[in-house]
CSV table of C-alpha atoms in Angstrom, one decimal:
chain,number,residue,atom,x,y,z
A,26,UNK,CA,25.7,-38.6,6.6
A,27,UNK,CA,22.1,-39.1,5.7
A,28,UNK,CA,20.7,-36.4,7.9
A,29,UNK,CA,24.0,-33.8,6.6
A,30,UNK,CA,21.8,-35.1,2.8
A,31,UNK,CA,19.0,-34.6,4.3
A,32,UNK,CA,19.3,-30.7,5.9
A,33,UNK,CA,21.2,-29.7,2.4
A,34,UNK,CA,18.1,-31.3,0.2
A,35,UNK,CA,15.4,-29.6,2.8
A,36,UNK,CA,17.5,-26.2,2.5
A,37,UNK,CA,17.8,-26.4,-1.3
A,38,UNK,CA,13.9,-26.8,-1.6
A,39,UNK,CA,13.3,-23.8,0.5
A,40,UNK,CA,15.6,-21.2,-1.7
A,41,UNK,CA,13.4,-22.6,-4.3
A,42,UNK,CA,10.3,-21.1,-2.4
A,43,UNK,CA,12.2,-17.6,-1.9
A,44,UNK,CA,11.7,-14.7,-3.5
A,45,UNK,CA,14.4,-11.9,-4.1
A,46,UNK,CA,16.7,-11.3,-1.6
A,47,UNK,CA,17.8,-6.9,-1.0
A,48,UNK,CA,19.9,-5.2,1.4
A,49,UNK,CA,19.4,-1.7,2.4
A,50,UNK,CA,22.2,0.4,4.5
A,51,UNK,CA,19.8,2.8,6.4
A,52,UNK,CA,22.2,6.0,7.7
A,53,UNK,CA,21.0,8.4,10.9
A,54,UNK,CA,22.4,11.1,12.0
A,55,UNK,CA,24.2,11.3,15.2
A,56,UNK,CA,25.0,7.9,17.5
A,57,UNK,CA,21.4,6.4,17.0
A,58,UNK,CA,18.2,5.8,15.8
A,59,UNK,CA,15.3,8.0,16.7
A,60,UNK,CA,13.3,3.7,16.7
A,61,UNK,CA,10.6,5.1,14.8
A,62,UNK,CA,11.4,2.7,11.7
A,63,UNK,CA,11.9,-0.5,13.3
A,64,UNK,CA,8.1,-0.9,14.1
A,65,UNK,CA,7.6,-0.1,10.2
A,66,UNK,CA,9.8,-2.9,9.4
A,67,UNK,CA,8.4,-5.0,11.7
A,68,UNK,CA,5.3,-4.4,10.6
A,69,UNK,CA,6.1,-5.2,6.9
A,70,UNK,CA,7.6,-8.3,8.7
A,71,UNK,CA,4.3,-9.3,10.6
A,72,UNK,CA,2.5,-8.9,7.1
A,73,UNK,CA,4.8,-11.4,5.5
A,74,UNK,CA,5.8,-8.5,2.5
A,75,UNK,CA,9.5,-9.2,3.7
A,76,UNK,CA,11.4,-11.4,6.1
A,77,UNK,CA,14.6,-10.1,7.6
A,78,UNK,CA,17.4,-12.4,7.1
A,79,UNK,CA,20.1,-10.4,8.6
A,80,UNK,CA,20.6,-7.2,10.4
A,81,UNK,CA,24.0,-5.5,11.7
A,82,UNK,CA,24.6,-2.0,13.3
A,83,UNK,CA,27.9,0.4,13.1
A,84,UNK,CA,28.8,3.9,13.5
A,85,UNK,CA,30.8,6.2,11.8
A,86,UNK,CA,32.7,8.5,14.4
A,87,UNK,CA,33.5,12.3,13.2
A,88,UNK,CA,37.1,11.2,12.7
A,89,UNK,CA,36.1,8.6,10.1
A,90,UNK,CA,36.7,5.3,12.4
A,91,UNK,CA,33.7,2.8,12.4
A,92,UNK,CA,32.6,0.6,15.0
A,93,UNK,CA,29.6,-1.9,16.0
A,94,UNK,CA,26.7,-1.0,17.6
A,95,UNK,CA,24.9,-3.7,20.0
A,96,UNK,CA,21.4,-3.7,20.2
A,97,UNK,CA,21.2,-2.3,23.5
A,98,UNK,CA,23.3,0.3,22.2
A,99,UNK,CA,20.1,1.5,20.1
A,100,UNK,CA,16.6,2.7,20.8
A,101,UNK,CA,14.2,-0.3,22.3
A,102,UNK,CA,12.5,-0.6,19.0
A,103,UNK,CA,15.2,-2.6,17.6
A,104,UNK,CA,15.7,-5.4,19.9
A,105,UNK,CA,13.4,-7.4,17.9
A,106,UNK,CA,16.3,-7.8,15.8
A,107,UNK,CA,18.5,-9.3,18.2
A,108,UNK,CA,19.8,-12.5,16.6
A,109,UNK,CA,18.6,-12.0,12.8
A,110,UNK,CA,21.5,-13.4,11.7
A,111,UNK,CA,21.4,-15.5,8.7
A,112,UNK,CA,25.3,-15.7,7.8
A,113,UNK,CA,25.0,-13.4,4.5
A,114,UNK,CA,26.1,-10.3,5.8
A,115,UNK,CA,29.7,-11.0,5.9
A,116,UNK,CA,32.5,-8.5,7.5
A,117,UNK,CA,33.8,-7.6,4.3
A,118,UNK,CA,29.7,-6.3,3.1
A,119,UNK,CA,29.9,-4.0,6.2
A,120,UNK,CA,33.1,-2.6,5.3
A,121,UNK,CA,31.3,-1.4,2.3
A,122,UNK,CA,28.8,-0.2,4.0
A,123,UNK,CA,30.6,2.1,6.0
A,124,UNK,CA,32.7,3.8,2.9
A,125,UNK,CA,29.5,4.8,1.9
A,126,UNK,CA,28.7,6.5,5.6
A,127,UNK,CA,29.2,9.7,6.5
A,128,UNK,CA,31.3,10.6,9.6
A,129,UNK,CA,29.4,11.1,12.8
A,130,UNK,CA,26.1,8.8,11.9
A,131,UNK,CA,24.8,5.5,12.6
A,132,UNK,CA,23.5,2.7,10.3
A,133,UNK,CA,21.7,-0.2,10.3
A,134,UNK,CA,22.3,-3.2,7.6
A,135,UNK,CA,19.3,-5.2,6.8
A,136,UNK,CA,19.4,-8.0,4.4
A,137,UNK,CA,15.8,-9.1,3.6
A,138,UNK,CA,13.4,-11.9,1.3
A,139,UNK,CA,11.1,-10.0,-0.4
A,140,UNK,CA,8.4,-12.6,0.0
A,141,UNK,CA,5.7,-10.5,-1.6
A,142,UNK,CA,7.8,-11.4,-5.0
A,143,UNK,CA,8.4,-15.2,-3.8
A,144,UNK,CA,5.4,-16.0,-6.4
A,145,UNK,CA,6.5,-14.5,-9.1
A,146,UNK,CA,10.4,-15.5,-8.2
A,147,UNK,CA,9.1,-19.5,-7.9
A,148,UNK,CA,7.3,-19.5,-11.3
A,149,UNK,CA,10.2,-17.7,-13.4
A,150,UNK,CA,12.4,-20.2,-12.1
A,151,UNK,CA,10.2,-23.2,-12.6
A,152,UNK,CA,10.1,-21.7,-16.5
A,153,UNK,CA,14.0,-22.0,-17.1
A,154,UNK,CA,13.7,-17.8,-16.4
A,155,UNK,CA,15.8,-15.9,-14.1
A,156,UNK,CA,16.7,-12.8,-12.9
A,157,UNK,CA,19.4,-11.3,-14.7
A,158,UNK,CA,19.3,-7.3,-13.3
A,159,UNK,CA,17.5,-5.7,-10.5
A,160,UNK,CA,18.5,-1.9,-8.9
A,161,UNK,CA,16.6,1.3,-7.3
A,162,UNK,CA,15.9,4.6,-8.1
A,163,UNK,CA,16.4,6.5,-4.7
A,164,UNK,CA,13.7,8.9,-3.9
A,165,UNK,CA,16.3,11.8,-4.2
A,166,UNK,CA,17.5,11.0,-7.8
A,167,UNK,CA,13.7,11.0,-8.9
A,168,UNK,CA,13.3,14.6,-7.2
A,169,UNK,CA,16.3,15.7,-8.3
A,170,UNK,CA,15.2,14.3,-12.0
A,171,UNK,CA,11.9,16.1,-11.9
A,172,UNK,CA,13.4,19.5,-10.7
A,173,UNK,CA,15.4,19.7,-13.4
A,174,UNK,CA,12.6,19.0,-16.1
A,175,UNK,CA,10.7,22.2,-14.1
């Protein structure tokens, strides 16, 4: 019983130290990745700007149906992945993810710390603070909103 105390007051003082958690859905065309942005992600891994937490790969087939992708399924680039597996990505967040698929791509899922913001995170929770909204502006919405002011 101590040590079950023990692992749950050592985990609890660790998602102090985190910073914000994201997750991304990246979508490729056809049955897989082309691997040149894995070593871009593993590279912002290797810098400690992020730290991959979880990562999970479908497919959407032209028909609509969706299925898993293995590792070995993929390009080489992405077995560095193999096992990130935290237990947040639950089956229910990839259904989600593959509504928002289109037929006849692939995906991967990536849940990841954003340990670049862990200082920031750590001191605005050590002040009573917390984050209360976070959210992107994809690259496409800005070009789309600065075509429209042309």
């Amino acid at each position: 019983m101590a040590d079950t105390q023990a692992d749950a007051a050592a985990a609890a003082a660790r998602m102090e130290e985190m910073g914000p958690i994201d997750y991304v859905v990246l979508e490729w065309p056809g049955r897989q990745p082309t691997g040149t942005v894995a070593p871009l992600i593993l590279d912002l891994v290797d810098r400690g700007i992020i730290r991959v937490l979880d990562v999970a790969f479908l497919g959407k087939d032209d028909d609509g149906s969706v299925f898993a992708l293995d590792v070995p399924d993929l390009d080489d680039a992405f077995t560095a992945f193999v096992g990130a597996s935290s237990g947040l990505l639950r089956p229910e967040d990839l259904e989600e993810a593959a509504e928002v698929l289109e037929p006849g791509t692939c995906a991967a899922v990536l849940i990841w710390e954003n340990r670049w913001a862990a200082p920031v995170a750590v001191a605005l929770r050590r002040s009573g603070g917390q984050l209360v909204a976070s959210g992107r502006i994809p690259v496409q919405g800005i070009l789309a909103a600065l075509d429209a002011t042309d």
